[in-house]
Coordinates of C-alpha atoms in Angstrom, one line a residue:
X1 CA 18.1 23.7 35.7
X2 CA 20.4 26.7 33.9
X3 CA 20.4 28.0 30.6
X4 CA 23.1 27.5 27.4
X5 CA 20.9 29.7 25.3
X6 CA 18.5 31.8 25.8
X7 CA 16.4 34.4 23.1
X8 CA 14.7 37.8 24.2
X9 CA 12.1 39.2 21.7
X10 CA 13.7 38.4 18.3
X11 CA 12.3 39.9 15.3
X12 CA 13.7 39.2 11.7
X13 CA 13.0 40.7 8.5
X14 CA 13.5 40.0 4.9
X15 CA 12.8 42.9 2.5
X16 CA 9.7 45.1 3.8
X17 CA 7.3 41.8 3.4
X18 CA 8.3 38.5 4.6
X19 CA 8.6 38.5 8.4
X20 CA 10.5 35.5 9.0
X21 CA 10.2 36.0 13.1
X22 CA 8.3 38.3 15.3
X23 CA 9.2 39.0 18.9
X24 CA 10.3 35.2 19.2
X25 CA 12.0 34.8 23.3
X26 CA 12.7 31.1 24.8
X27 CA 15.4 29.4 26.3
X28 CA 17.8 26.1 25.7
X29 CA 18.5 24.6 29.0
X30 CA 22.2 22.3 29.9
X31 CA 22.2 18.7 29.3
X32 CA 19.0 18.9 27.5
X33 CA 16.8 18.3 24.0
X34 CA 15.5 20.8 22.5
X35 CA 13.3 19.9 19.8
X36 CA 11.8 23.0 17.2
X37 CA 8.3 22.1 15.7
X38 CA 6.5 24.3 13.1
X39 CA 5.0 24.6 9.8
X40 CA 7.0 24.6 6.5
X41 CA 7.7 28.3 7.5
X42 CA 7.5 28.7 10.3
X43 CA 10.8 30.5 10.9
X44 CA 12.7 27.1 12.2
X45 CA 15.7 27.2 10.3
X46 CA 16.0 30.7 10.5
X47 CA 15.6 31.4 13.6
X48 CA 18.2 28.5 14.0
X49 CA 20.6 30.3 11.7
X50 CA 20.7 33.4 13.8
X51 CA 22.0 30.9 16.8
X52 CA 24.3 30.1 14.7
X53 CA 25.6 33.2 12.7
X54 CA 23.7 32.6 9.4
X55 CA 21.7 35.6 10.5
X56 CA 21.8 39.1 12.3
X57 CA 18.5 39.5 13.7
X58 CA 16.8 43.1 13.1
X59 CA 15.3 43.3 16.7
X60 CA 16.4 41.3 20.1
X61 CA 19.4 39.9 22.0
X62 CA 20.6 36.5 22.5
X63 CA 22.0 35.3 25.4
X64 CA 25.3 32.4 25.5
X65 CA 25.7 30.8 29.7
X66 CA 23.7 34.0 31.0
X67 CA 25.6 36.9 28.9
X68 CA 24.6 38.6 26.3
X69 CA 26.2 37.9 23.1
X70 CA 26.9 38.8 19.3
X71 CA 26.6 36.3 16.7
X72 CA 27.5 37.8 13.4
X73 CA 29.3 35.1 11.7
X74 CA 29.1 31.3 12.3
X75 CA 33.2 31.5 14.0
X76 CA 31.5 33.9 16.3
X77 CA 29.1 31.3 17.4
X78 CA 31.8 28.8 17.1
X79 CA 33.8 30.6 19.8
X80 CA 30.9 30.5 21.8
X81 CA 30.9 27.0 21.6
X82 CA 28.2 26.3 19.1
X83 CA 27.9 24.8 15.7
X84 CA 24.8 23.8 13.7
X85 CA 24.6 20.3 11.7
X86 CA 22.9 21.3 8.6
X87 CA 21.3 18.4 5.8
X88 CA 23.7 19.3 3.4
X89 CA 27.1 18.1 5.0
X90 CA 29.9 20.4 4.2
X91 CA 32.5 17.6 3.7
X92 CA 35.7 17.4 0.7
X93 CA 34.7 13.8 -0.5
X94 CA 38.0 13.2 -1.2
X95 CA 39.7 13.7 2.0
X96 CA 39.7 11.3 5.0
X97 CA 37.7 11.8 7.9
X98 CA 40.8 13.1 9.9
X99 CA 41.8 15.4 7.3
X100 CA 38.2 16.7 7.4
X101 CA 38.4 17.4 10.9
X102 CA 42.0 18.9 10.4
X103 CA 40.2 22.0 7.9
X104 CA 38.3 23.1 10.4
X105 CA 41.5 24.1 12.4
X106 CA 42.3 27.7 13.6
X107 CA 44.4 30.0 12.5
X108 CA 47.8 29.5 13.8
X109 CA 47.0 26.2 15.4
X110 CA 49.1 22.8 14.6
X111 CA 48.7 20.7 11.5
X112 CA 49.5 17.7 13.0
X113 CA 47.6 14.4 11.8
X114 CA 48.7 12.0 14.7
X115 CA 47.5 14.3 17.2
X116 CA 44.1 15.3 16.0
X117 CA 43.6 11.8 15.2
X118 CA 44.1 11.3 19.1
X119 CA 42.3 13.8 20.3
X120 CA 39.5 12.6 17.5
X121 CA 39.6 9.0 18.5
X122 CA 38.8 10.2 22.3
X123 CA 36.0 12.1 21.5
X124 CA 34.3 9.0 19.4
X125 CA 35.3 6.4 22.5
X126 CA 33.8 8.8 24.8
X127 CA 30.3 9.1 22.8
X128 CA 30.5 5.5 21.2
X129 CA 30.6 7.0 17.3
X130 CA 31.2 4.4 15.2
X131 CA 33.3 6.3 12.6
X132 CA 36.7 4.9 10.7
X133 CA 38.9 8.1 10.9
X134 CA 41.0 7.1 8.4
X135 CA 37.8 6.3 5.6
X136 CA 37.5 8.7 2.6
X137 CA 34.6 10.8 2.8
X138 CA 33.1 9.1 -0.7
X139 CA 33.3 5.6 1.0
X140 CA 31.0 6.5 3.5
X141 CA 27.2 6.2 4.5
X142 CA 24.9 8.8 5.0
X143 CA 24.7 8.0 8.7
X144 CA 28.3 8.3 8.4
X145 CA 29.3 11.8 7.4
X146 CA 26.3 13.1 9.6
X147 CA 28.9 11.3 12.6
X148 CA 31.7 13.2 11.5
X149 CA 30.3 16.2 11.3
X150 CA 29.1 16.1 15.0
X151 CA 32.5 15.0 15.3
X152 CA 34.3 18.3 14.1
X153 CA 32.0 20.4 16.1
X154 CA 32.9 18.2 19.0
X155 CA 36.5 18.7 18.6
X156 CA 36.5 22.6 18.3
X157 CA 34.8 22.3 21.3
X158 CA 31.0 23.0 20.7
X159 CA 28.6 22.4 23.6
X160 CA 25.0 23.5 22.2
X161 CA 24.7 21.9 18.9
X162 CA 21.9 22.5 16.5
X163 CA 20.3 19.6 14.3
X164 CA 18.7 20.3 11.2
X165 CA 16.5 17.3 10.5
X166 CA 19.0 15.0 11.3
X167 CA 16.8 11.7 10.7
X168 CA 15.1 12.2 7.3
X169 CA 17.6 10.1 5.5
X170 CA 18.3 7.3 7.6
X171 CA 17.1 3.9 9.2
X172 CA 15.7 3.3 11.9
X173 CA 19.3 1.4 13.0
X174 CA 21.0 4.3 12.1
X175 CA 18.5 6.2 14.0
X176 CA 18.6 5.0 17.1
X177 CA 22.2 5.0 16.3
X178 CA 22.3 8.9 16.7
X179 CA 20.0 8.5 19.3
X180 CA 22.0 7.1 21.5
X181 CA 24.7 9.5 20.8
X182 CA 22.6 12.1 21.6
X183 CA 22.3 10.7 24.9
X184 CA 25.2 10.4 25.8
X185 CA 25.9 14.0 24.7
X186 CA 23.0 14.8 27.2
X187 CA 24.6 13.1 30.2
X188 CA 27.6 15.1 29.7
X189 CA 25.6 18.6 29.7
X190 CA 25.6 19.1 26.2
X191 CA 22.7 21.1 25.0
X192 CA 21.2 19.9 21.6
X193 CA 18.1 21.4 19.6
X194 CA 16.2 19.1 16.8
X195 CA 14.7 21.0 13.9
X196 CA 12.6 17.9 12.5
X197 CA 9.0 16.7 11.4
X198 CA 8.8 13.6 12.8
X199 CA 6.3 13.8 16.0
X200 CA 7.4 10.3 16.9
X201 CA 10.5 10.6 17.2
X202 CA 10.5 14.3 18.7
X203 CA 8.2 12.0 22.1
X204 CA 11.1 9.7 21.6
X205 CA 14.1 11.5 22.6
X206 CA 13.5 15.2 23.3
X207 CA 13.2 16.9 27.8
X208 CA 10.5 20.1 26.1
X209 CA 9.6 21.2 22.6
X210 CA 9.3 24.3 21.6
X211 CA 6.8 25.3 18.7
X212 CA 6.7 28.0 16.3
X213 CA 3.5 29.4 13.6
X214 CA 4.1 31.5 11.5
X215 CA 7.2 33.0 13.0
X216 CA 5.5 33.8 15.8
X217 CA 6.1 31.6 19.2
X218 CA 3.5 29.6 20.8
X219 CA 4.4 27.9 23.5
X220 CA 7.3 24.7 25.0
X221 CA 5.6 21.9 26.9
X222 CA 7.5 19.6 28.5
X223 CA 7.4 16.1 26.2
X224 CA 6.5 13.7 29.1
X225 CA 3.3 16.1 28.7
X226 CA 2.3 15.8 25.5
X227 CA 0.5 13.8 22.7
X228 CA 1.0 14.1 18.6
X229 CA -2.2 15.2 18.8
X230 CA -1.5 18.6 21.4
X231 CA 1.8 19.0 19.4
X232 CA -0.1 19.0 15.9
X233 CA -3.0 21.5 17.4
X234 CA 0.1 24.0 18.6
X235 CA 1.6 24.2 15.4
X236 CA -1.6 24.1 13.5
X237 CA -3.6 26.3 15.6
X238 CA -6.8 23.9 14.6
X239 CA -7.4 19.7 15.3
X240 CA -5.7 17.9 12.8
X241 CA -6.9 14.4 12.1
X242 CA -3.5 12.4 12.2
X243 CA -4.7 9.0 11.1
X244 CA -4.0 7.5 7.9
X245 CA -6.7 6.0 6.5
X246 CA -5.9 2.7 4.4
X247 CA -8.6 0.8 2.1
X248 CA -8.3 -2.7 1.2
X249 CA -7.4 -2.2 -2.5
X250 CA -10.9 -3.5 -4.9
X251 CA -10.3 -5.5 -8.0
X252 CA -6.6 -5.0 -8.5
X253 CA -5.6 -5.4 -12.4
X254 CA -2.2 -5.3 -13.4
X255 CA -1.0 -1.6 -14.6
X256 CA 2.9 -1.8 -15.1
X257 CA 5.3 -5.0 -15.2
X258 CA 8.8 -4.0 -14.6
X259 CA 11.2 -6.8 -15.6
X260 CA 15.2 -6.9 -15.4
X261 CA 15.5 -3.7 -14.9
X262 CA 19.0 -2.1 -14.7
X263 CA 20.6 1.4 -15.7
X264 CA 23.9 2.5 -16.0
X265 CA 24.3 6.2 -14.6
X266 CA 27.1 8.5 -16.3
X267 CA 29.6 7.7 -14.5
X268 CA 29.2 3.9 -14.9
X269 CA 28.4 3.1 -12.0
X270 CA 25.2 0.6 -12.0
X271 CA 22.3 2.3 -10.3
X272 CA 20.0 -0.7 -11.0
X273 CA 20.5 -4.2 -11.3
X274 CA 18.0 -6.2 -12.6
X275 CA 15.2 -4.8 -10.8
X276 CA 11.4 -7.0 -11.1
X277 CA 7.9 -6.1 -10.0
X278 CA 4.0 -5.5 -10.7
X279 CA 2.1 -1.8 -10.3
X280 CA -1.8 -3.2 -9.4
X281 CA -3.9 -0.2 -10.1
X282 CA -6.5 0.7 -6.4
X283 CA -3.1 0.4 -4.7
X284 CA -0.3 1.7 -3.1
X285 CA 3.0 0.3 -3.7
X286 CA 6.0 1.8 -1.7
X287 CA 9.5 1.8 -2.4
X288 CA 11.8 2.0 0.7
X289 CA 15.5 2.6 0.4
X290 CA 18.7 4.6 1.7
X291 CA 18.7 7.2 -0.2
X292 CA 21.0 6.8 -3.5
X293 CA 19.7 3.1 -3.5
X294 CA 18.3 3.4 -7.4
X295 CA 14.3 4.9 -6.1
X296 CA 14.9 8.0 -8.5
X297 CA 16.3 6.5 -11.0
X298 CA 13.4 3.9 -11.0
X299 CA 10.7 6.1 -11.7
X300 CA 12.3 8.2 -14.3
X301 CA 13.0 5.4 -16.1
X302 CA 9.1 4.0 -15.8
X303 CA 8.6 7.9 -17.3
X304 CA 10.8 8.2 -20.0
X305 CA 13.5 9.6 -19.4
X306 CA 16.4 7.0 -18.3
X307 CA 18.1 5.0 -20.6
X308 CA 17.5 1.5 -19.4
X309 CA 19.8 -1.1 -20.6
X310 CA 19.4 -3.8 -22.7
X311 CA 17.1 -6.7 -21.7
X312 CA 14.7 -5.0 -19.6
X313 CA 10.9 -4.5 -20.1
X314 CA 8.2 -2.0 -18.8
X315 CA 5.1 -3.3 -19.7
X316 CA 1.8 -1.0 -19.6
X317 CA -1.8 -2.7 -19.2
X318 CA -4.5 -0.5 -20.5
X319 CA -7.6 -0.4 -19.3
X320 CA -10.4 -2.6 -21.0
X321 CA -9.2 -5.7 -23.0
X322 CA -5.9 -4.2 -24.8
X323 CA -3.0 -5.9 -25.1
X324 CA 0.4 -4.5 -23.3
X325 CA 2.3 -1.7 -24.6
X326 CA 5.7 -1.3 -24.7
X327 CA 7.2 1.7 -22.7
X328 CA 10.6 0.9 -23.0
X329 CA 12.4 2.9 -25.2
X330 CA 9.7 5.8 -25.5
X331 CA 10.4 9.5 -24.4
X332 CA 7.8 10.8 -22.3
X333 CA 5.6 13.3 -25.3
X334 CA 5.5 9.9 -26.8
X335 CA 4.3 7.8 -24.0
X336 CA 1.4 10.6 -23.6
X337 CA 0.9 10.7 -27.2
X338 CA 0.5 7.3 -26.8
X339 CA -2.8 8.3 -24.9
X340 CA -1.0 6.6 -21.3
X341 CA -1.9 9.1 -18.6
X342 CA 1.4 8.5 -16.8
X343 CA 1.8 11.4 -13.8
X344 CA 5.5 12.1 -12.2
X345 CA 6.1 13.8 -9.0
X346 CA 9.9 14.2 -9.0
X347 CA 12.0 14.8 -6.6
X348 CA 13.6 17.8 -7.4
X349 CA 10.8 20.2 -7.4
X350 CA 11.6 23.3 -9.0
X351 CA 14.5 21.7 -11.0
X352 CA 12.4 18.9 -12.7
X353 CA 9.0 19.2 -11.7
X354 CA 8.5 23.4 -12.3
X355 CA 10.1 26.3 -13.2
X356 CA 10.6 28.5 -10.8
X357 CA 10.0 31.6 -12.6
X358 CA 6.8 31.1 -13.7
X359 CA 3.8 31.2 -12.2
X360 CA 1.0 28.7 -10.9
X361 CA -1.3 29.5 -14.4
X362 CA 2.2 29.2 -16.8
X363 CA 3.0 26.0 -14.7
X364 CA -0.7 24.2 -15.0
X365 CA 0.0 25.0 -19.0
X366 CA 3.1 23.1 -19.4
X367 CA 1.6 19.9 -19.6
X368 CA -1.3 21.5 -21.9
X369 CA 0.4 24.1 -23.9
X370 CA 0.5 22.3 -27.1
X371 CA -2.6 21.4 -27.2
X372 CA -4.2 24.6 -28.5
X373 CA -6.2 24.4 -32.2
X374 CA -4.4 28.0 -32.9
X375 CA -1.2 29.4 -32.6
X376 CA -1.5 31.1 -29.6
X377 CA -0.8 29.4 -26.2
X378 CA -5.1 28.7 -24.4
X379 CA -4.5 30.3 -20.3
X380 CA -8.2 30.0 -19.8
X381 CA -7.9 25.9 -19.1
X382 CA -5.1 26.6 -17.4
X383 CA -5.8 29.6 -15.0
X384 CA -9.1 28.1 -14.0
X385 CA -6.5 24.7 -12.9
X386 CA -4.9 27.0 -11.0
X387 CA -7.4 28.7 -9.2
X388 CA -8.6 25.0 -8.6
X389 CA -5.7 23.6 -6.8
X390 CA -5.2 26.7 -5.2
X391 CA -8.5 26.4 -3.7
X392 CA -8.3 22.5 -2.5
X393 CA -5.1 22.5 -1.8
X394 CA -4.8 25.3 0.2
X395 CA -1.9 27.2 -1.6
X396 CA -0.7 29.7 0.2
X397 CA 0.4 32.8 -2.5
X398 CA -0.3 36.3 -2.9
X399 CA -2.1 35.1 -6.6
X400 CA -2.1 32.7 -9.0
X401 CA 1.0 34.6 -11.0
X402 CA 3.4 34.6 -8.4
X403 CA 6.8 32.8 -9.3
X404 CA 6.5 29.4 -7.4
X405 CA 10.0 30.2 -6.1
X406 CA 9.0 32.9 -3.9
X407 CA 6.6 30.0 -2.5
X408 CA 7.5 28.2 0.5
X409 CA 8.3 24.3 0.2
X410 CA 5.3 22.9 1.4
X411 CA 3.1 25.2 -1.5
X412 CA 5.8 24.3 -3.6
X413 CA 4.9 20.3 -3.4
X414 CA 0.9 21.3 -3.5
X415 CA 1.2 23.3 -6.7
X416 CA 3.1 20.0 -8.4
X417 CA 1.4 17.3 -6.6
X418 CA -2.0 18.9 -7.5
X419 CA -1.0 19.7 -11.3
X420 CA -0.2 15.9 -12.0
X421 CA -3.2 14.5 -10.0
X422 CA -5.6 16.8 -12.7
X423 CA -4.2 14.9 -15.5
X424 CA -6.7 12.3 -14.0
X425 CA -3.6 9.5 -13.8
X426 CA -3.9 5.7 -14.9
X427 CA -0.6 5.5 -13.2
X428 CA 0.6 8.2 -10.3
X429 CA 4.3 8.3 -9.3
X430 CA 6.0 10.4 -6.6
X431 CA 9.5 10.4 -4.9
X432 CA 9.8 12.0 -1.7
X433 CA 6.4 13.6 -1.5
X434 CA 6.4 14.9 2.0
X435 CA 10.4 15.4 2.0
X436 CA 10.5 18.7 4.8
X437 CA 7.0 19.4 4.1
X438 CA 5.5 20.2 7.9
X439 CA 2.4 17.6 9.4
X440 CA -0.5 18.9 8.3
X441 CA 1.0 19.8 4.9
X442 CA 2.3 15.6 4.8
X443 CA -1.5 14.1 5.6
X444 CA -3.1 16.8 2.4
X445 CA -0.6 14.8 0.6
X446 CA -1.4 11.0 2.0
X447 CA -5.0 11.7 1.5
X448 CA -4.9 12.3 -1.7
X449 CA -2.8 9.8 -2.7
X450 CA -5.7 7.8 -0.9
X451 CA -7.9 9.6 -2.9
X452 CA -6.4 8.9 -6.2
X453 CA -6.4 5.3 -4.9
X454 CA -9.7 4.9 -4.2
X455 CA -10.4 6.1 -7.6
X456 CA -8.4 3.0 -9.2
X457 CA -5.2 5.0 -10.2
X458 CA -2.3 2.6 -9.4
X459 CA 0.2 4.6 -7.3
X460 CA 4.3 3.9 -6.8
X461 CA 4.9 6.5 -3.6
X462 CA 9.1 6.6 -2.8
X463 CA 9.2 7.8 0.5
X464 CA 12.2 7.9 3.5
X465 CA 9.4 7.5 6.8
X466 CA 9.1 4.3 7.4
X467 CA 6.6 4.6 10.3
X468 CA 4.4 6.5 7.2
X469 CA 4.9 3.3 4.4
X470 CA 4.0 1.4 7.1
X471 CA 0.9 3.0 7.5
X472 CA 0.0 4.3 3.9
X473 CA 0.9 1.7 1.5
X474 CA -0.4 -1.7 0.5
X475 CA 3.2 -3.3 -0.5
X476 CA 6.4 -2.1 -0.1
X477 CA 9.3 -3.1 -2.6
X478 CA 12.6 -2.6 -0.9
X479 CA 15.9 -1.4 -2.6
X480 CA 19.2 -1.9 -1.6
X481 CA 22.2 -1.6 -3.2
X482 CA 20.5 -1.1 -6.1
X483 CA 18.7 -4.4 -6.4
X484 CA 15.5 -6.0 -5.3
X485 CA 15.5 -6.8 -2.0
X486 CA 11.8 -8.4 -1.2
X487 CA 8.5 -7.3 -1.5
X488 CA 6.8 -6.9 2.0
X489 CA 3.3 -6.8 3.0
X490 CA 2.5 -3.7 4.7
X491 CA 0.1 -4.5 6.7
X492 CA 2.1 -7.1 8.1
X493 CA 5.7 -5.7 8.0
X494 CA 7.4 -3.8 10.9
X495 CA 9.9 -1.2 10.8
X496 CA 12.9 -3.3 11.9
X497 CA 11.8 -5.6 9.1
X498 CA 12.7 -2.8 6.1
X499 CA 14.6 -1.3 7.7
X500 CA 17.0 -4.6 7.6
X501 CA 16.4 -5.3 4.3
X502 CA 17.4 -1.5 3.0
X503 CA 20.6 -2.7 5.0
X504 CA 21.3 -6.3 4.5
X505 CA 20.8 -7.7 0.5
X506 CA 20.0 -11.3 1.0
X507 CA 20.1 -13.8 -1.5
X508 CA 17.3 -14.3 -4.3
X509 CA 14.6 -11.7 -3.2
X510 CA 11.4 -11.8 -4.7
X511 CA 7.8 -11.8 -2.1
X512 CA 8.7 -11.7 1.5

């Protein structure tokens, strides 16, 4: 089969110390879907950014359709028929789909919206895209925005498409629609590269899988000959147990009672509408929903970081015989001063969870800086905790005082989760704890959450991978349009059930 792209001995360094890619050689064939796998920091995105013209290699050669290519900018890449769809879409919200497509016109091309709409419509029909070209971007779902980005690329003549984590925030139904489109593109002899961490999707959609480890090329295998365990072993360099153990909750006790919880954003949009549910010790409660359906605001409301409308209630039931305590209206400091051990791993790791310019020691100290007996801060305890988290969770860092902003996403997440767990919480809340993390780091996090559950901690896990939610959680609360749309048994529910509840609001709600 003819090659669309061939990389020969590609090396890319940043500064004197960081080698993102070292002597990488691989090819992308015409009419194939190639998945690119690797741990966080293995150089996947950097490698693809060089094909897309965002970076330029220090050494090596790129061939496109068998010819040497100089790709020094995204325009150069487009001229060669290469387009990259990033996780953060480059669309103008107040414009329609067809107007956004028109923004990509080359200088000198005729601006004729009628003609652009006609050509875009032909592309949609050819590949079976479900897209309203006259719809405004702010009215679109994540899936529709992603579809528009692909149409934009095809409109500009792309034959090679690179997708970075394309299914990260899609429902199972939306993912299957995307895969149907990619299969149609493959039939049309287009080449597709998927950067992803989801092994089940890799096995379903790709023809071949290329693996990077620590910036170096490990090898490429035919998907039909691969297994999840083989791919993981190639990524990590050793065998990894891919089973999520889920024990049965023992003597579950109510820890939180949330009733009639409503939150309105600063823009006046009701992001949570009359939510009610309970959280129990010794269980993992999963929260499922399309991104932006109130998951973030729900956890922040419980943590005392969101203003809740009148009529709502958040009651905490302490261990022992004490009566319920009302958390509504309490700040995080007041919650802590009341003796409530509540830990929160937020979605925004470096914005809300950690201070990027600080090292591990200082970030550990944020939890205890005001507990000393003198005006001098006590660094001994936080330093010991930082060393413990580094050792037990395998945090890769030059030193515990290296700014955490210099660490990879997986290592930043380990620091944050380790700090919150070290606080010995009674309730542990995590928002997208494994988003963008490699398979090895993800399973480390799952094991940590299970250990907390078995210690009697009430764990709330907001996730986007439905396979993981079904394997990890005891119960799953589904949000749709800011409303509670059912609570499912994690052991009995199916991915299709959860996906339908995420997209179709039913009357009532409650236990399903």
